[in-house]
Short mmCIF file of C-alpha atoms and ligand atoms in Angstrom, two decimals:
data_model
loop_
_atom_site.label_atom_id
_atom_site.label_comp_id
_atom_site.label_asym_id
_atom_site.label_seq_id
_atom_site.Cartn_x
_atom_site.Cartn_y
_atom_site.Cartn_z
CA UNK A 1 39.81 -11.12 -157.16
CA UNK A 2 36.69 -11.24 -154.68
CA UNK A 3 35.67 -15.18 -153.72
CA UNK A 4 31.85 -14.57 -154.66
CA UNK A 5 32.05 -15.66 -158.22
CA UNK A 6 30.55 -18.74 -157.11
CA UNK A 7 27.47 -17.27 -155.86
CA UNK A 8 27.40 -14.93 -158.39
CA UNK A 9 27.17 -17.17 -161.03
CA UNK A 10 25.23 -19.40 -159.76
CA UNK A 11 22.59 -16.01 -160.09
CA UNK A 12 23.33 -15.28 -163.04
CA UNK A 13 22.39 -19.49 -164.11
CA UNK A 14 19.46 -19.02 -162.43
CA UNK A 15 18.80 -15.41 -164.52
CA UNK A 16 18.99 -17.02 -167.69
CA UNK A 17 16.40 -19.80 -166.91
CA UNK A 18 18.94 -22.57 -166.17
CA UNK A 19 18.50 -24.42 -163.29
CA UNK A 20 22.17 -24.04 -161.28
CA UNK A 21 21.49 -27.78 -159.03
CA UNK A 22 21.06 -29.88 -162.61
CA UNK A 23 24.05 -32.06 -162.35
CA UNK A 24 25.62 -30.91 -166.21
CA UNK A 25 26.29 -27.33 -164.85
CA UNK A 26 26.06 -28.04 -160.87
CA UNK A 27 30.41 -27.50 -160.56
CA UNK A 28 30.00 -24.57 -163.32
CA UNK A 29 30.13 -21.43 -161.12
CA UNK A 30 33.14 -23.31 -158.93
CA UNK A 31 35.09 -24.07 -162.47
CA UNK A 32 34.35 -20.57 -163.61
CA UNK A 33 35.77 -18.44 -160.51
CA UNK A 34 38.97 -20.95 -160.98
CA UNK A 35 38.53 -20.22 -164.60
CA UNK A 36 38.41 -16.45 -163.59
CA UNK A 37 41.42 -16.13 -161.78
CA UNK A 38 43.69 -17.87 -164.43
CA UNK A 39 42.32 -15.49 -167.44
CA UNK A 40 41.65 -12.46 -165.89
CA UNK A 41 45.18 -12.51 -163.56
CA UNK A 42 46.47 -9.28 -165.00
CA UNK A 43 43.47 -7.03 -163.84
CA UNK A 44 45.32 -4.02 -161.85
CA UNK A 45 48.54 -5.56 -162.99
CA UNK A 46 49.47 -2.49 -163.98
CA UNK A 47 53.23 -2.75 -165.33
CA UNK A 48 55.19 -6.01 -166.56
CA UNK A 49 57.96 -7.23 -164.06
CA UNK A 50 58.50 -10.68 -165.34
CA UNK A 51 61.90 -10.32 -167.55
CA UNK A 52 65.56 -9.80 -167.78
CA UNK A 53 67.43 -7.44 -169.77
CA UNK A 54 70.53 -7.89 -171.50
CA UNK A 55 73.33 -5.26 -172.61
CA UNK A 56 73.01 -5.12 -176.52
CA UNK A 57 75.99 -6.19 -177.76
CA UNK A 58 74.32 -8.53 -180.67
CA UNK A 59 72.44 -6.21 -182.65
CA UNK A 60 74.05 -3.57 -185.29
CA UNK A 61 72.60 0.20 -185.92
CA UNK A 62 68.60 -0.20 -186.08
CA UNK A 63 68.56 -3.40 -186.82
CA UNK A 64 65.22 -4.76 -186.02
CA UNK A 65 64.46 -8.21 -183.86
CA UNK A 66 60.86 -9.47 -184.69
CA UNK A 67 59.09 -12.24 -182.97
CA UNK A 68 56.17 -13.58 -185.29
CA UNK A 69 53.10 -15.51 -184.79
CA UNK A 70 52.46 -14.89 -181.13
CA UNK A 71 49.40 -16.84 -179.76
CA UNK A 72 47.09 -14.78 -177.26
CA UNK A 73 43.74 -15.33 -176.26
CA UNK A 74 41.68 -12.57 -174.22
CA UNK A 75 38.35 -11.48 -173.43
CA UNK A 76 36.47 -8.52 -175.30
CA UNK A 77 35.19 -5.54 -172.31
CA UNK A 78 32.31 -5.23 -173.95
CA UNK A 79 30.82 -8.70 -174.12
CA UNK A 80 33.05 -10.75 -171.88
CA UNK A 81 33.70 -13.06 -175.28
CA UNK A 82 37.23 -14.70 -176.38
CA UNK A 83 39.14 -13.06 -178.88
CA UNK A 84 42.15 -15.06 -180.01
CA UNK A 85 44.84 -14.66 -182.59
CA UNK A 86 48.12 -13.94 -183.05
CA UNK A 87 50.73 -11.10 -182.41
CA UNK A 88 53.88 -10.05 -184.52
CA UNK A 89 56.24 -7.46 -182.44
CA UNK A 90 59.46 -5.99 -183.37
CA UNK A 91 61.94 -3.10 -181.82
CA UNK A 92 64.90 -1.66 -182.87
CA UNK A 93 67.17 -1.95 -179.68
CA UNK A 94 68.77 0.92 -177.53
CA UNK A 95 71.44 -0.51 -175.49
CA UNK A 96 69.28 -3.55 -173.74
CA UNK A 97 67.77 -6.08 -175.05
CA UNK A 98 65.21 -8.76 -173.25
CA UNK A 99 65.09 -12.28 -173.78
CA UNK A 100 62.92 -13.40 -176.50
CA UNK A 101 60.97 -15.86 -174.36
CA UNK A 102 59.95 -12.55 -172.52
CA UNK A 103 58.14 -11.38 -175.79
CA UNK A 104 55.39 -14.09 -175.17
CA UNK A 105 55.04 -13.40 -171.58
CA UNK A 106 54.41 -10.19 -172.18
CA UNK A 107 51.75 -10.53 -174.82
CA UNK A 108 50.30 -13.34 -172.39
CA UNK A 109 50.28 -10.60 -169.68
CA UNK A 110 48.82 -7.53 -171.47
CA UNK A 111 45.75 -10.22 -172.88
CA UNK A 112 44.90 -11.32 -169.26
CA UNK A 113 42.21 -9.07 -168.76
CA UNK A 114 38.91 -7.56 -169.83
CA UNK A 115 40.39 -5.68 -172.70
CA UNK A 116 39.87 -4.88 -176.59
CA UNK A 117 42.31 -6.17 -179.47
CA UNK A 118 43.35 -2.24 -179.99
CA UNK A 119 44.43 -2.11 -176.44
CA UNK A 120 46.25 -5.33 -176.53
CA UNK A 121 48.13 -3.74 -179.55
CA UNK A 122 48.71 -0.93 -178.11
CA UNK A 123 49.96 -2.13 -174.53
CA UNK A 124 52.29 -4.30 -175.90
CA UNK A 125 54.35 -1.11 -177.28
CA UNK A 126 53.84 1.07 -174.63
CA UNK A 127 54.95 -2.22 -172.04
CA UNK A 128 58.08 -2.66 -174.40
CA UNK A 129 59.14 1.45 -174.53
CA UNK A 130 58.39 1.22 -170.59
CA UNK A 131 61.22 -1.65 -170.33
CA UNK A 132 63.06 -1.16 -173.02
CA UNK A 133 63.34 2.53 -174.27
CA UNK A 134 63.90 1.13 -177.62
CA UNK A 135 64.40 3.17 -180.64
CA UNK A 136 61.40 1.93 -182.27
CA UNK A 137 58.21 -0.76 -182.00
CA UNK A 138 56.04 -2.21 -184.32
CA UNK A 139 52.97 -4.47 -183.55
CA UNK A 140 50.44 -6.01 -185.61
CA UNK A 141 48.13 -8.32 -184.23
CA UNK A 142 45.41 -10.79 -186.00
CA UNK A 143 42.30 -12.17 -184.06
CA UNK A 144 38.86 -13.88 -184.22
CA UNK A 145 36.37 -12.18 -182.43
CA UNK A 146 33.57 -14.50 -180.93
CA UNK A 147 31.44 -11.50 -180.40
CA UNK A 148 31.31 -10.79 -183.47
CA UNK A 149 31.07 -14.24 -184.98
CA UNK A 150 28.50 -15.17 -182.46
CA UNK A 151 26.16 -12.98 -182.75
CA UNK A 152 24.01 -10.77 -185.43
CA UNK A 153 25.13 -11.55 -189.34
CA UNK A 154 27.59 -14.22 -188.77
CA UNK A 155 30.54 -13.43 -190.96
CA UNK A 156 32.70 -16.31 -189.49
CA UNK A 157 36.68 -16.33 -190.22
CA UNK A 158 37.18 -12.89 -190.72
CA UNK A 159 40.04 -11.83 -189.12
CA UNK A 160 40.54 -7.92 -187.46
CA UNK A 161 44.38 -6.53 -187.85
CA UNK A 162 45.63 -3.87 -185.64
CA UNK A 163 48.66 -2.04 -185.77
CA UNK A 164 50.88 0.24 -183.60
CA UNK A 165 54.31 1.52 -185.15
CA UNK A 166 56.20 3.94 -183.28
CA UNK A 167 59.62 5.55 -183.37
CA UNK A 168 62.25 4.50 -185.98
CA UNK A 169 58.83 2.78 -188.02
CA UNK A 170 57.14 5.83 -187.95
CA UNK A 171 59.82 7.09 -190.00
CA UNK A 172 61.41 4.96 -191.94
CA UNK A 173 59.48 3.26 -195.09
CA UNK A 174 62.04 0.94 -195.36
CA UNK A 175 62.11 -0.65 -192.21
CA UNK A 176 58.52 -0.51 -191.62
CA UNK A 177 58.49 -2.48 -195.39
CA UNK A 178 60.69 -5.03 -193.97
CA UNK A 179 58.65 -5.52 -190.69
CA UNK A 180 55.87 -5.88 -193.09
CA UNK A 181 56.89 -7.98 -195.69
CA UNK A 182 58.75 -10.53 -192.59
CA UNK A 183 55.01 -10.86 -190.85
CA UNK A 184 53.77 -11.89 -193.83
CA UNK A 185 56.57 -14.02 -195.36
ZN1 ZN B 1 32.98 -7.65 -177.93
#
């Protein structure tokens, strides 16, 4: 990440009639590129390197593991605005596994980034096939969008779902039903 936020800014203050030197805002463009670099730490990140596999020796014959209720807060590309929620993700193991404190890193590192709640859906999957090769993943994720609630008709509270389902979901009702019915249990 460049180190002209600051000034930058500081411009952009001054663009929407503020005055940068009152003293309310005067540390703003300083908190903001420190702000920046915490939030926005997966740009060109391309892949996910922070986990561990695990030979599967726990899990029967597409059997599914599901992690529910996944906080994850990003910013929309279209209007640099939060969006926040949660996300639910599931696989049906090959012959690895990955630690399930890994399942919230990843979601944390797919989110940290100018992105859209479709992408973050879909990146999760296509990170977890990457790592895992797994014989199926489903993800569903919930989320607030301050772009939308901000601005025009304000329909606040109304939550966007997203979902991605590949492999063994794709083709079997039932366990696509019971991925379903757990996320919402
Ligand atoms: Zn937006």
């Amino acid at each position: 990440m460049k180190d002209n936020i600051e000034k930058i800014i500081t411009q952009l203050l001054e663009s929407i009639g503020e005055d940068p030197s009152r003293p309310g805002i005067v540390e703003t463009p300083k908190r903001i590129e420190k702000m920046y670099q915490e939030i926005f730490s997966s740009i060109n990140q391309e892949n996910f390197t922070d986990f561990k596999l695990f030979d599967n020796d726990a899990v029967n014959e597409n059997q599914d593991i599901i992690v529910t209720d996944i906080p994850f807060y990003s910013m929309c590309e279209h209007h640099m605005l939060p969006f926040f929620g949660v996300a639910h993700v599931a696989y049906i193991p090959n012959d690895k596994i990955i630690g399930l404190s890994k399942i919230p890193r990843l979601v944390d590192f797919v989110t940290k980034k100018l992105t859209l709640q479709e992408k973050v859906t879909r990146d999760i999957a296509l990170q977890l096939n990457k790592i895992l090769h797994p014989k199926g993943v489903a993800v569903q994720t919930e989320a607030r969008h301050m772009c939308i609630e901000m601005r025009g008709i304000k329909k606040t509270n109304s939550t966007t779902k997203v979902k991605y389902y590949d492999g063994i979901y794709q083709e079997n009702n039932h366990m696509l039903d019971n991925f379903i019915s757990t996320i919402n249990g």
